[in-house]
Coordinates of C-alpha atoms in Angstrom, one line a residue:
Chain A
M1 CA 119.4 117.6 130.3
S2 CA 117.4 115.0 131.9
G3 CA 119.9 112.5 133.3
D4 CA 117.2 109.9 133.7
G5 CA 118.4 107.7 130.8
Y6 CA 116.3 109.3 128.0
V7 CA 118.4 110.4 125.1
V8 CA 115.5 111.8 123.0
E9 CA 112.7 113.7 124.6
A10 CA 109.9 115.6 122.9
E11 CA 107.0 117.4 124.5
G12 CA 104.0 118.7 122.7
L13 CA 105.7 119.0 119.3
E14 CA 103.7 120.9 116.7
K15 CA 104.2 121.3 113.0
R16 CA 101.7 122.8 110.6
Y17 CA 101.9 122.8 106.8
G18 CA 99.2 125.2 105.8
D19 CA 96.0 124.0 107.3
K20 CA 97.3 120.5 107.9
R21 CA 98.7 119.7 111.3
A22 CA 101.5 117.2 110.6
L23 CA 102.3 117.1 114.3
D24 CA 99.7 118.0 116.9
G25 CA 101.1 117.7 120.4
F26 CA 103.5 114.8 119.8
D27 CA 105.3 113.4 122.8
L28 CA 108.2 111.0 122.7
A29 CA 110.8 109.6 125.1
V30 CA 113.6 107.3 124.0
R31 CA 115.7 105.4 126.5
E32 CA 119.4 105.3 125.9
G33 CA 120.8 102.2 124.3
T34 CA 117.5 100.9 122.9
V35 CA 115.8 100.7 119.5
H36 CA 112.6 102.7 119.8
G37 CA 110.0 102.1 117.1
L38 CA 107.9 104.9 115.7
L39 CA 105.0 103.3 114.0
G40 CA 102.1 104.7 112.0
P41 CA 100.5 104.8 108.6
N42 CA 101.5 107.1 105.8
G43 CA 101.0 110.7 106.7
A44 CA 100.7 110.1 110.4
G45 CA 103.7 112.4 111.1
K46 CA 106.5 109.9 111.5
T47 CA 108.9 111.5 109.0
T48 CA 108.0 115.0 110.2
A49 CA 108.9 114.0 113.8
V50 CA 112.2 112.6 112.6
R51 CA 113.0 115.6 110.5
I52 CA 112.4 117.9 113.5
L53 CA 114.4 115.8 115.9
S54 CA 117.3 115.7 113.4
T55 CA 117.2 119.5 112.9
L56 CA 116.1 119.4 109.3
V57 CA 112.9 121.3 109.8
R58 CA 111.9 123.9 112.4
L59 CA 109.2 123.1 114.9
D60 CA 106.2 125.4 115.3
G61 CA 105.6 124.5 119.0
G62 CA 106.7 122.3 121.8
R63 CA 110.2 121.4 122.9
A64 CA 112.6 118.6 121.9
T65 CA 116.0 117.6 123.1
V66 CA 118.4 115.1 121.6
A67 CA 121.4 114.0 123.7
G68 CA 120.4 116.7 126.1
L69 CA 120.7 119.4 123.5
D70 CA 117.7 121.6 122.4
V71 CA 117.0 120.9 118.7
A72 CA 115.7 124.5 118.1
R73 CA 118.4 126.4 120.0
Q74 CA 121.5 124.2 119.5
P75 CA 121.0 122.6 116.1
R76 CA 124.7 122.6 115.3
Q77 CA 125.6 120.8 118.5
V78 CA 122.8 118.3 117.9
R79 CA 124.1 117.6 114.4
S80 CA 127.4 116.4 115.7
R81 CA 125.6 113.9 118.0
I82 CA 123.2 112.3 115.5
G83 CA 123.2 110.2 112.4
L84 CA 120.4 110.2 109.9
T85 CA 119.3 107.6 107.4
G86 CA 116.3 108.8 105.5
Q87 CA 114.0 107.0 103.1
Y88 CA 116.4 107.0 100.2
A89 CA 120.0 105.9 100.4
A90 CA 121.6 109.4 100.6
I91 CA 124.9 108.5 99.0
D92 CA 126.7 109.9 96.0
E93 CA 126.3 107.3 93.3
I94 CA 129.1 108.4 91.1
L95 CA 131.7 108.2 93.9
T96 CA 133.0 104.9 95.2
G97 CA 131.9 103.6 98.6
R98 CA 135.2 104.7 100.1
Q99 CA 135.1 108.1 98.5
N100 CA 131.6 108.6 99.9
L101 CA 132.7 107.8 103.4
E102 CA 135.9 109.9 103.1
M103 CA 133.9 112.9 101.8
F104 CA 131.3 112.7 104.6
G105 CA 134.1 112.1 107.1
R106 CA 135.8 115.3 106.0
L107 CA 132.5 117.2 106.1
F108 CA 132.1 115.8 109.6
H109 CA 135.3 117.7 110.3
L110 CA 137.4 114.6 111.1
G111 CA 140.3 115.9 109.1
R112 CA 141.7 114.2 106.1
K113 CA 143.7 111.5 107.8
R114 CA 141.1 110.4 110.3
A115 CA 138.4 110.5 107.6
K116 CA 140.4 108.0 105.7
L117 CA 140.9 105.7 108.7
R118 CA 137.3 105.9 109.7
A119 CA 136.2 105.1 106.2
A120 CA 138.3 102.0 106.1
Q121 CA 137.0 100.9 109.5
L122 CA 133.4 101.4 108.5
L123 CA 133.8 99.6 105.2
R124 CA 135.0 96.6 107.2
Q125 CA 132.3 96.9 109.8
F126 CA 129.6 97.1 107.2
D127 CA 131.0 94.4 105.1
L128 CA 131.7 96.6 102.1
E129 CA 135.4 96.1 101.7
A130 CA 135.1 94.1 98.5
A131 CA 133.2 96.8 96.7
A132 CA 134.9 99.7 98.5
D133 CA 136.5 101.1 95.3
K134 CA 133.6 100.5 93.0
G135 CA 131.1 103.2 92.1
A136 CA 128.2 103.2 94.6
G137 CA 125.8 103.4 91.7
G138 CA 126.4 99.8 91.0
Y139 CA 125.7 98.6 94.5
S140 CA 122.7 96.4 95.4
G141 CA 119.9 98.0 97.4
G142 CA 121.2 96.3 100.6
M143 CA 124.8 97.5 100.0
R144 CA 123.6 101.1 99.4
R145 CA 121.7 101.0 102.6
R146 CA 124.7 99.7 104.4
L147 CA 126.8 102.4 102.9
D148 CA 124.2 104.9 103.9
L149 CA 124.2 103.5 107.5
A150 CA 128.0 103.6 107.6
A151 CA 127.9 107.3 106.5
S152 CA 125.4 108.0 109.4
M153 CA 127.8 106.3 111.8
I154 CA 131.0 108.3 111.0
L155 CA 130.9 110.2 114.3
A156 CA 129.6 107.2 116.3
P157 CA 126.5 109.3 117.1
A158 CA 124.6 109.1 120.3
V159 CA 121.4 108.8 118.4
L160 CA 120.7 107.3 115.0
F161 CA 117.5 108.2 113.2
L162 CA 116.4 105.5 110.8
D163 CA 113.4 106.7 108.7
E164 CA 112.0 103.6 107.0
P165 CA 115.4 102.1 106.4
T166 CA 114.2 99.1 104.5
T167 CA 111.5 100.5 102.3
G168 CA 111.8 99.0 98.8
L169 CA 114.4 96.4 99.8
D170 CA 114.1 92.7 99.1
P171 CA 113.9 90.4 102.1
R172 CA 117.5 89.5 101.9
S173 CA 118.7 93.1 101.9
R174 CA 116.3 93.8 104.6
G175 CA 117.9 91.1 106.7
E176 CA 121.3 92.6 106.1
V177 CA 120.2 96.0 107.2
W178 CA 118.6 94.6 110.4
E179 CA 121.8 92.8 111.2
A180 CA 123.8 96.0 110.8
V181 CA 121.3 97.9 113.0
R182 CA 121.5 95.2 115.7
Q183 CA 125.3 95.5 115.6
L184 CA 125.1 99.3 116.1
V185 CA 122.8 99.0 119.1
A186 CA 125.1 96.4 120.6
D187 CA 127.9 99.0 120.3
G188 CA 125.8 101.4 122.3
T189 CA 123.9 103.6 119.7
T190 CA 120.4 104.5 120.5
V191 CA 118.1 104.1 117.5
L192 CA 114.8 105.8 116.6
L193 CA 113.3 103.7 113.9
T194 CA 110.2 104.7 111.9
T195 CA 108.7 102.0 109.8
Q196 CA 105.6 100.9 108.1
Y197 CA 106.7 97.3 108.3
L198 CA 105.3 95.9 111.4
E199 CA 107.6 92.9 111.2
E200 CA 110.5 95.3 111.2
A201 CA 109.4 96.9 114.5
D202 CA 108.7 93.5 115.8
R203 CA 112.2 92.3 115.0
L204 CA 114.2 95.3 116.2
A205 CA 112.3 97.6 118.6
S206 CA 112.0 97.0 122.3
R207 CA 109.6 99.9 122.8
I208 CA 107.1 101.4 120.4
T209 CA 105.3 104.6 120.0
V210 CA 102.3 104.5 117.8
I211 CA 101.6 107.8 116.0
D212 CA 98.4 108.7 114.3
Q213 CA 97.3 112.1 113.0
G214 CA 100.3 113.8 114.6
R215 CA 99.9 112.5 118.1
A216 CA 101.3 109.6 120.0
I217 CA 98.4 107.3 120.7
A218 CA 100.3 104.6 122.4
D219 CA 103.7 104.1 124.0
D220 CA 104.5 100.7 125.3
T221 CA 106.7 97.6 125.1
L222 CA 106.0 95.2 122.3
D223 CA 104.4 92.7 124.7
G224 CA 102.4 95.4 126.3
L225 CA 101.0 96.5 123.0
K226 CA 100.2 92.9 122.0
N227 CA 98.5 92.3 125.3
R228 CA 96.1 95.1 124.5
V229 CA 94.5 93.1 121.7
G230 CA 94.5 89.9 123.8
G231 CA 96.5 86.8 123.4
D232 CA 96.5 83.9 121.0
R233 CA 93.5 83.0 118.9
V234 CA 92.5 79.7 117.3
E235 CA 91.3 80.1 113.8
V236 CA 89.5 77.9 111.4
V237 CA 88.6 78.4 107.7
V238 CA 85.9 76.1 106.3
R239 CA 84.9 75.4 102.7
E240 CA 81.2 76.1 102.8
P241 CA 79.0 78.6 104.6
A242 CA 76.9 75.8 105.9
H243 CA 79.8 74.6 107.9
I244 CA 80.3 77.8 109.8
P245 CA 77.9 76.8 112.7
Y246 CA 79.9 73.6 113.2
A247 CA 83.1 75.6 113.3
L248 CA 81.6 78.1 115.7
Q249 CA 80.6 75.3 118.0
A250 CA 84.1 73.8 117.8
V251 CA 85.9 77.0 118.7
A252 CA 83.3 77.9 121.4
R253 CA 84.4 74.7 123.3
V254 CA 87.9 76.1 123.7
A255 CA 87.2 79.8 123.7
H256 CA 88.6 81.5 126.8
G257 CA 88.2 85.2 127.6
G258 CA 86.0 86.1 124.6
Q259 CA 83.3 85.1 122.3
P260 CA 83.9 83.2 119.0
E261 CA 83.5 85.3 115.9
A262 CA 82.8 84.5 112.3
D263 CA 83.7 86.2 109.1
M264 CA 81.1 85.0 106.7
G265 CA 82.8 86.4 103.6
E266 CA 86.1 84.6 104.3
L267 CA 84.4 81.6 105.9
R268 CA 86.7 82.2 108.9
V269 CA 85.9 81.5 112.5
H270 CA 88.1 82.4 115.4
A271 CA 88.2 82.8 119.2
P272 CA 90.7 83.7 121.9
V273 CA 92.3 80.7 123.7
V274 CA 94.7 80.1 126.5
D275 CA 95.8 76.5 126.1
R276 CA 97.3 76.8 122.6
V277 CA 98.1 73.2 121.6
G278 CA 95.2 71.7 123.5
S279 CA 92.7 74.0 121.9
L280 CA 94.0 73.4 118.5
S281 CA 93.8 69.6 118.7
E282 CA 90.4 69.8 120.4
V283 CA 89.0 71.9 117.5
A284 CA 90.5 69.6 114.9
R285 CA 89.2 66.5 116.6
Y286 CA 85.7 68.0 116.9
L287 CA 85.5 69.0 113.3
Q288 CA 86.9 65.7 112.1
H289 CA 84.3 63.9 114.2
Y290 CA 81.5 65.7 112.3
G291 CA 83.2 65.2 109.0
I292 CA 83.6 69.0 108.3
P293 CA 86.3 69.6 105.7
V294 CA 88.7 72.3 106.8
E295 CA 90.5 74.7 104.5
D296 CA 92.9 75.9 107.1
I297 CA 93.3 75.7 110.9
G298 CA 95.9 77.3 113.1
L299 CA 96.9 79.5 116.0
R300 CA 97.3 83.2 115.3
R301 CA 99.4 85.4 117.6
P302 CA 98.3 89.1 117.5
S303 CA 100.5 91.1 115.1
L304 CA 101.3 94.8 115.4
D305 CA 98.8 95.3 112.6
D306 CA 96.1 94.0 115.0
V307 CA 97.4 96.4 117.6
F308 CA 97.3 99.3 115.2
L309 CA 93.8 98.4 114.0
R310 CA 92.7 98.2 117.6
L311 CA 94.1 101.6 118.5
T312 CA 93.0 103.5 115.4
G313 CA 90.2 101.5 113.9
R314 CA 92.3 101.4 110.7
R315 CA 94.8 99.1 109.2
T316 CA 98.3 100.3 108.4
E317 CA 98.6 100.9 104.7
E318 CA 101.4 98.6 103.8
E319 CA 101.8 95.1 105.0
P320 CA 104.7 92.7 104.6
A321 CA 104.0 90.1 102.0
D322 CA 104.3 87.3 104.4
Q323 CA 101.7 88.8 106.7
E324 CA 99.7 86.2 108.6
P325 CA 96.0 85.9 108.0
E326 CA 94.1 88.7 109.6
F327 CA 91.0 88.8 111.6
E328 CA 88.8 91.6 112.9
A329 CA 89.6 93.2 116.1
P330 CA 87.9 91.3 118.9
A331 CA 84.7 93.0 119.9
A332 CA 84.8 91.6 123.4
E333 CA 87.5 92.6 125.8
G334 CA 89.9 89.7 125.7
A335 CA 91.7 88.7 128.9
A336 CA 95.3 89.7 128.8
A337 CA 97.3 86.6 127.9
Chain B
M1 CA 123.0 96.7 128.1
S2 CA 122.8 100.2 129.5
G3 CA 126.1 100.7 131.4
G4 CA 128.7 98.9 129.3
A5 CA 127.2 99.9 126.0
S6 CA 127.1 103.6 126.6
T7 CA 130.7 103.5 127.7
A8 CA 131.6 101.8 124.5
S9 CA 129.7 104.5 122.6
E10 CA 131.6 107.2 124.4
A11 CA 134.8 105.5 123.7
T12 CA 134.2 105.5 119.9
G13 CA 132.7 108.9 120.2
R14 CA 136.0 110.2 121.7
T15 CA 138.0 108.7 118.9
Y16 CA 135.8 110.2 116.2
R17 CA 134.7 113.5 117.6
R18 CA 135.0 116.4 115.2
R19 CA 137.7 118.9 115.7
P20 CA 136.2 122.1 117.0
Q21 CA 139.6 123.8 117.5
H22 CA 139.2 125.8 114.3
G23 CA 136.9 128.8 113.9
R24 CA 133.7 128.8 112.0
L25 CA 135.2 130.6 109.0
F26 CA 137.9 128.0 108.7
W27 CA 135.3 125.2 108.6
T28 CA 133.0 127.1 106.1
V29 CA 135.9 127.3 103.7
A30 CA 137.0 123.7 104.4
D31 CA 133.4 122.5 103.8
C32 CA 133.2 124.4 100.6
W33 CA 136.4 122.9 99.4
N34 CA 135.2 119.4 100.2
V35 CA 132.0 120.0 98.3
V36 CA 134.2 121.2 95.4
R37 CA 136.3 118.2 95.7
R38 CA 133.3 116.0 95.4
G39 CA 132.1 117.7 92.3
L40 CA 135.6 117.5 90.7
T41 CA 135.8 113.8 91.7
H42 CA 132.7 113.2 89.6
Y43 CA 134.5 114.4 86.5
R44 CA 137.6 112.4 87.4
R45 CA 135.5 109.3 87.7
Q46 CA 133.4 110.1 84.6
P47 CA 135.5 112.3 82.4
V48 CA 133.3 111.5 79.4
S49 CA 130.4 113.4 81.1
I50 CA 132.1 116.7 80.3
L51 CA 132.1 115.8 76.6
W52 CA 128.4 115.0 76.8
Q53 CA 127.8 118.4 78.2
L54 CA 129.8 119.9 75.3
G55 CA 128.2 117.7 72.7
F56 CA 125.6 120.1 71.8
P57 CA 127.8 123.2 71.4
I58 CA 130.3 121.2 69.4
L59 CA 127.7 119.7 67.1
S60 CA 126.3 123.2 66.6
V61 CA 129.7 124.5 65.6
L62 CA 130.0 121.7 63.0
L63 CA 126.5 122.2 61.8
Y64 CA 126.6 125.9 61.5
G65 CA 130.2 126.3 60.7
Y66 CA 130.5 123.7 58.0
V67 CA 127.0 122.7 56.8
F68 CA 125.4 126.2 56.8
G69 CA 128.7 128.1 57.0
K70 CA 128.9 129.1 53.3
A71 CA 125.3 130.2 53.2
M72 CA 125.7 132.4 56.3
R73 CA 126.3 136.1 55.9
V74 CA 127.5 138.4 58.7
P75 CA 125.9 141.9 58.5
G76 CA 128.7 144.4 57.9
G77 CA 130.9 141.6 56.5
G78 CA 133.4 139.3 58.0
D79 CA 134.1 135.6 58.4
Y80 CA 131.0 133.6 59.7
K81 CA 133.1 131.1 61.6
A82 CA 134.9 133.9 63.4
F83 CA 131.5 135.3 64.2
L84 CA 130.1 131.9 65.3
M85 CA 132.8 130.8 67.7
P86 CA 132.3 133.4 70.5
G87 CA 128.6 132.5 70.2
M88 CA 129.4 128.9 70.9
F89 CA 131.3 129.9 74.0
V90 CA 128.3 131.8 75.2
M91 CA 126.2 128.8 74.5
T92 CA 128.5 126.6 76.4
V93 CA 128.3 128.7 79.6
A94 CA 124.6 129.2 79.1
M95 CA 123.8 125.5 79.0
G96 CA 125.8 124.9 82.1
F97 CA 123.0 125.8 84.4
V98 CA 121.2 122.6 83.4
S99 CA 124.0 120.6 85.0
T100 CA 123.8 122.8 88.1
A101 CA 120.1 122.1 88.3
T102 CA 120.6 118.4 87.6
I103 CA 122.9 117.8 90.5
F104 CA 120.7 119.7 92.9
V105 CA 117.6 117.9 91.8
N106 CA 119.3 114.6 92.3
D107 CA 120.8 115.5 95.6
A108 CA 117.5 116.8 96.9
K109 CA 115.6 113.8 95.7
K110 CA 118.0 111.2 97.0
G111 CA 118.3 112.9 100.4
V112 CA 122.0 113.9 99.9
I113 CA 121.1 117.5 100.7
D114 CA 119.2 116.4 103.8
R115 CA 122.3 114.4 104.9
F116 CA 124.5 117.5 104.4
R117 CA 122.0 119.5 106.4
S118 CA 121.9 117.0 109.2
M119 CA 125.7 117.2 109.6
P120 CA 127.7 119.8 111.5
M121 CA 129.0 121.3 108.3
A122 CA 128.2 124.8 107.2
P123 CA 124.9 124.7 105.3
S124 CA 126.0 127.5 102.9
A125 CA 128.9 125.3 101.7
V126 CA 126.4 123.0 100.0
V127 CA 125.4 125.9 97.6
A128 CA 128.7 127.8 97.5
G129 CA 130.7 124.7 96.9
R130 CA 128.6 123.8 94.0
G131 CA 128.9 127.3 92.6
A132 CA 132.7 127.1 92.9
T133 CA 132.8 123.7 91.2
D134 CA 130.7 124.9 88.4
L135 CA 133.0 127.9 87.7
I136 CA 136.0 125.6 87.7
V137 CA 134.2 123.2 85.3
A138 CA 133.2 126.1 83.1
C139 CA 136.8 127.1 82.7
A140 CA 137.6 123.6 81.6
E141 CA 134.7 123.6 79.2
L142 CA 135.7 126.9 77.7
G143 CA 139.2 125.6 77.3
I144 CA 138.0 122.5 75.4
M145 CA 135.7 124.7 73.3
M146 CA 138.4 127.1 72.5
A147 CA 140.8 124.3 71.6
T148 CA 138.1 122.9 69.3
A149 CA 137.6 126.3 67.7
Y150 CA 141.3 126.7 67.3
G151 CA 141.4 123.4 65.5
M152 CA 138.7 124.7 63.2
G153 CA 140.7 127.8 62.3
W154 CA 139.5 130.2 64.9
R155 CA 142.2 132.8 65.8
P156 CA 141.3 135.4 68.5
E157 CA 143.1 138.7 68.4
F158 CA 145.4 139.3 71.4
G159 CA 146.4 142.8 70.6
S160 CA 149.9 144.0 71.1
G161 CA 152.0 146.0 73.5
P162 CA 150.8 146.6 77.0
D163 CA 147.3 145.6 76.1
F164 CA 148.4 142.2 74.9
G165 CA 145.8 139.6 76.0
V166 CA 143.6 142.1 77.9
G167 CA 140.7 141.8 75.6
F168 CA 140.9 138.0 75.7
V169 CA 140.9 138.0 79.5
K170 CA 138.0 140.4 79.6
A171 CA 136.0 138.2 77.2
V172 CA 136.7 135.1 79.3
A173 CA 135.7 137.1 82.5
L174 CA 132.4 138.1 80.8
L175 CA 131.7 134.5 79.9
L176 CA 132.4 133.4 83.5
A177 CA 130.2 136.2 84.8
L178 CA 127.3 134.9 82.8
R179 CA 128.0 131.4 84.0
F180 CA 128.2 132.7 87.6
A181 CA 124.8 134.3 87.3
L182 CA 123.3 131.2 85.8
I183 CA 124.6 129.1 88.7
W184 CA 121.9 130.7 90.9
V185 CA 119.2 130.0 88.3
G186 CA 120.3 126.4 88.3
V187 CA 120.3 126.1 92.1
W188 CA 116.9 127.7 92.2
L189 CA 115.5 125.5 89.5
G190 CA 117.1 122.4 91.0
L191 CA 115.5 123.0 94.3
L192 CA 112.2 123.9 92.6
L193 CA 111.8 120.9 90.3
P194 CA 110.1 117.8 91.7
G195 CA 112.5 115.3 90.2
P196 CA 115.2 114.5 87.7
E197 CA 112.6 113.7 85.0
Q198 CA 111.8 117.4 84.7
V199 CA 115.4 118.4 84.1
G200 CA 115.3 117.3 80.5
G201 CA 112.5 119.8 80.1
L202 CA 115.0 122.6 80.8
F203 CA 116.4 122.1 77.4
A204 CA 113.1 123.3 76.0
I205 CA 113.9 126.6 77.7
V206 CA 117.6 126.7 76.7
F207 CA 117.1 125.8 73.1
P208 CA 114.9 128.8 72.1
L209 CA 116.9 131.0 74.4
T210 CA 120.0 130.3 72.4
M211 CA 118.3 130.4 69.0
I212 CA 116.6 133.8 69.7
S213 CA 119.8 135.5 70.3
S214 CA 122.8 136.7 68.3
I215 CA 124.6 133.4 68.9
Y216 CA 123.9 132.1 65.4
V217 CA 122.7 135.1 63.4
S218 CA 122.5 138.8 63.9
P219 CA 119.1 140.0 65.2
Q220 CA 119.0 142.3 62.2
Q221 CA 118.5 139.3 60.0
M222 CA 115.4 138.1 61.9
P223 CA 111.8 139.3 61.6
H224 CA 111.5 142.6 63.4
W225 CA 109.6 141.4 66.5
L226 CA 111.9 138.4 66.9
G227 CA 114.9 140.6 66.4
Q228 CA 113.8 142.9 69.2
A229 CA 113.5 139.9 71.6
A230 CA 116.9 138.7 70.5
L231 CA 118.5 142.1 70.9
W232 CA 117.6 142.2 74.6
N233 CA 118.5 138.6 75.3
P234 CA 121.3 138.5 77.8
L235 CA 123.1 135.9 75.7
S236 CA 123.2 138.4 72.8
S237 CA 124.9 141.0 74.9
T238 CA 127.7 138.6 76.1
A239 CA 128.0 137.3 72.5
G240 CA 128.3 140.8 71.1
A241 CA 130.8 142.0 73.7
T242 CA 133.0 138.9 73.5
R243 CA 133.1 139.1 69.7
A244 CA 134.4 142.6 69.9
L245 CA 137.0 141.6 72.5
F246 CA 138.1 138.6 70.5
G247 CA 138.4 140.8 67.5
A248 CA 135.8 138.9 65.5
P249 CA 133.2 140.5 63.2
T250 CA 130.3 141.5 65.5
G251 CA 127.6 141.9 62.9
Q252 CA 126.1 144.6 65.1
G253 CA 123.7 147.3 64.1
T254 CA 123.0 150.7 65.5
S255 CA 120.4 149.7 68.2
W256 CA 121.0 150.7 71.8
P257 CA 121.6 147.2 73.2
E258 CA 124.0 146.4 70.3
Q259 CA 125.9 149.7 70.9
H260 CA 126.2 149.0 74.6
A261 CA 126.9 145.3 74.4
L262 CA 129.9 145.5 76.8
L263 CA 127.9 147.4 79.4
L264 CA 125.0 145.0 79.1
A265 CA 127.3 141.9 79.2
G266 CA 128.3 143.1 82.7
A267 CA 124.9 144.4 83.7
W268 CA 122.8 141.3 82.7
P269 CA 124.8 138.8 84.8
A270 CA 124.7 141.3 87.7
A271 CA 121.0 141.7 87.5
L272 CA 120.4 137.9 87.1
T273 CA 122.6 137.3 90.2
L274 CA 120.7 140.0 92.2
L275 CA 117.5 138.3 91.3
F276 CA 118.3 134.6 91.5
L277 CA 120.9 134.5 94.3
P278 CA 118.3 135.5 96.9
L279 CA 115.7 133.3 95.3
A280 CA 118.1 130.3 95.4
V281 CA 119.0 131.0 99.0
R282 CA 115.4 131.4 100.0
R283 CA 114.6 128.1 98.3
F284 CA 117.4 126.5 100.3
R285 CA 116.2 128.0 103.5
R286 CA 112.7 126.8 102.8
L287 CA 113.9 123.3 103.1
S288 CA 113.8 123.7 106.8
R289 CA 110.1 124.7 106.8

């Protein structure tokens, strides 16, 4: 037991599947009462880490505690302190929402009466009362997820593991799930969230561990991670290759803390800036002055995708549909914004 | 939000903490019962699903009993329908393992098994509860099949005096023993198959298994090599033994497995259980690897 405010602690976790090292000395520390994001591409080891911490698989090396309990030596005790929401909504589709929660409540050893009470309470909390007595198979994706979350919350666990909770959901359902998660954290649950959606980590997590090839390669606050790739950038997209030199000149006038860069294929020019609005209008004025037609112009804040690219040299595999235009990682060391 | 929030969490945690005051055995049994309840609630919510499962045996009764019935001959004489009905009961229990496998495949795929395993319940209850559910459902299925058979003129012999009904009970016990053994085959397959799409393929195993047995015709009436396979089919032994116990014509010849049908009808399920119970448990344990 640490007593220093960390509710999940992992040191040098190792897990091998044949020759493959799913986890290779993975470290993690999650502070109580926060949403901690675990970010990485497919196959980086996110799910393996969650499965070890939630006692579903045995670890091959290292040490992990959840709520002060050793996951390898006290799995039963750990299980009564955690909730798990995996990649699929783990609910019984033939039973109704209420029957699901009552069944899980009884299997959490609440006893029949309290299982009933708790189910009713959770149905209200997760806004499922109207559909409570309908078969869960007919629920929308967002409702299933909420029911799934409710089932994870039956014991009001100290730690909730959310493994890609919104994968495959439409934007509206995703918003519903995010809202439910925020509510839980406001009530004091600590959440470990794995996700491939950078936007999701951006919206929910206050601290992020980036995992790649079974190791934690960064652990920082959101702002700290973003600062690593530098601050805002101004970006111009022109219509013809011949116009790129003009665009380079234009952004060079306002560049601060790094050289302008050009992407010839996409006719894109960009540079780090400090004065956001001033730089933008200066670039626009300059290009207008020389009569250069502009396809697009704007300010880009670094996204977590940029962070990931910077840390690993690779992009994450899936990106949200509304992803902002991307640019290459800056070659020069940008001044921290 | 550290101080106030964690207090709130502890407050709700106190309200909903599980009750540890009972021993482990109590909770294992309680967990089993709750898993059984879940399985039975499925049938309560979708009662028609039991008829779907019985559809094939019932259709077979109609097809063989009425369409082919007159053309069928039982070696050694006797009424074909009386011969056929116990076969149908065997088929009913034999096909049950597909539904065991189906629920395990679905639960594994959807993460329901992982949810169970992440909870403080007894892990063994996941498998044992399913097995108990399947036995209860098998009783209901046999009841429906026997009622159907009765409606079609099937009359089992109950005997008389102190032995009244003993044969009948023994026959039902043998049928359930076969179902019990096949539960483990179903659990094993359910945890082995990658997804629900493959479950349909199981019927490709079940179908020849029921055809190449004494369920429809006596192995004596098959080509020699096929008859040999049918003789040693576990389903043939249960069919032969239950026919004798129900007082139906057995159509049995002089071969060793036919002469020892009763012994084999007990030995086969025992052997299958000895083989597949550990395999199923090992599969279940491997989930933590």
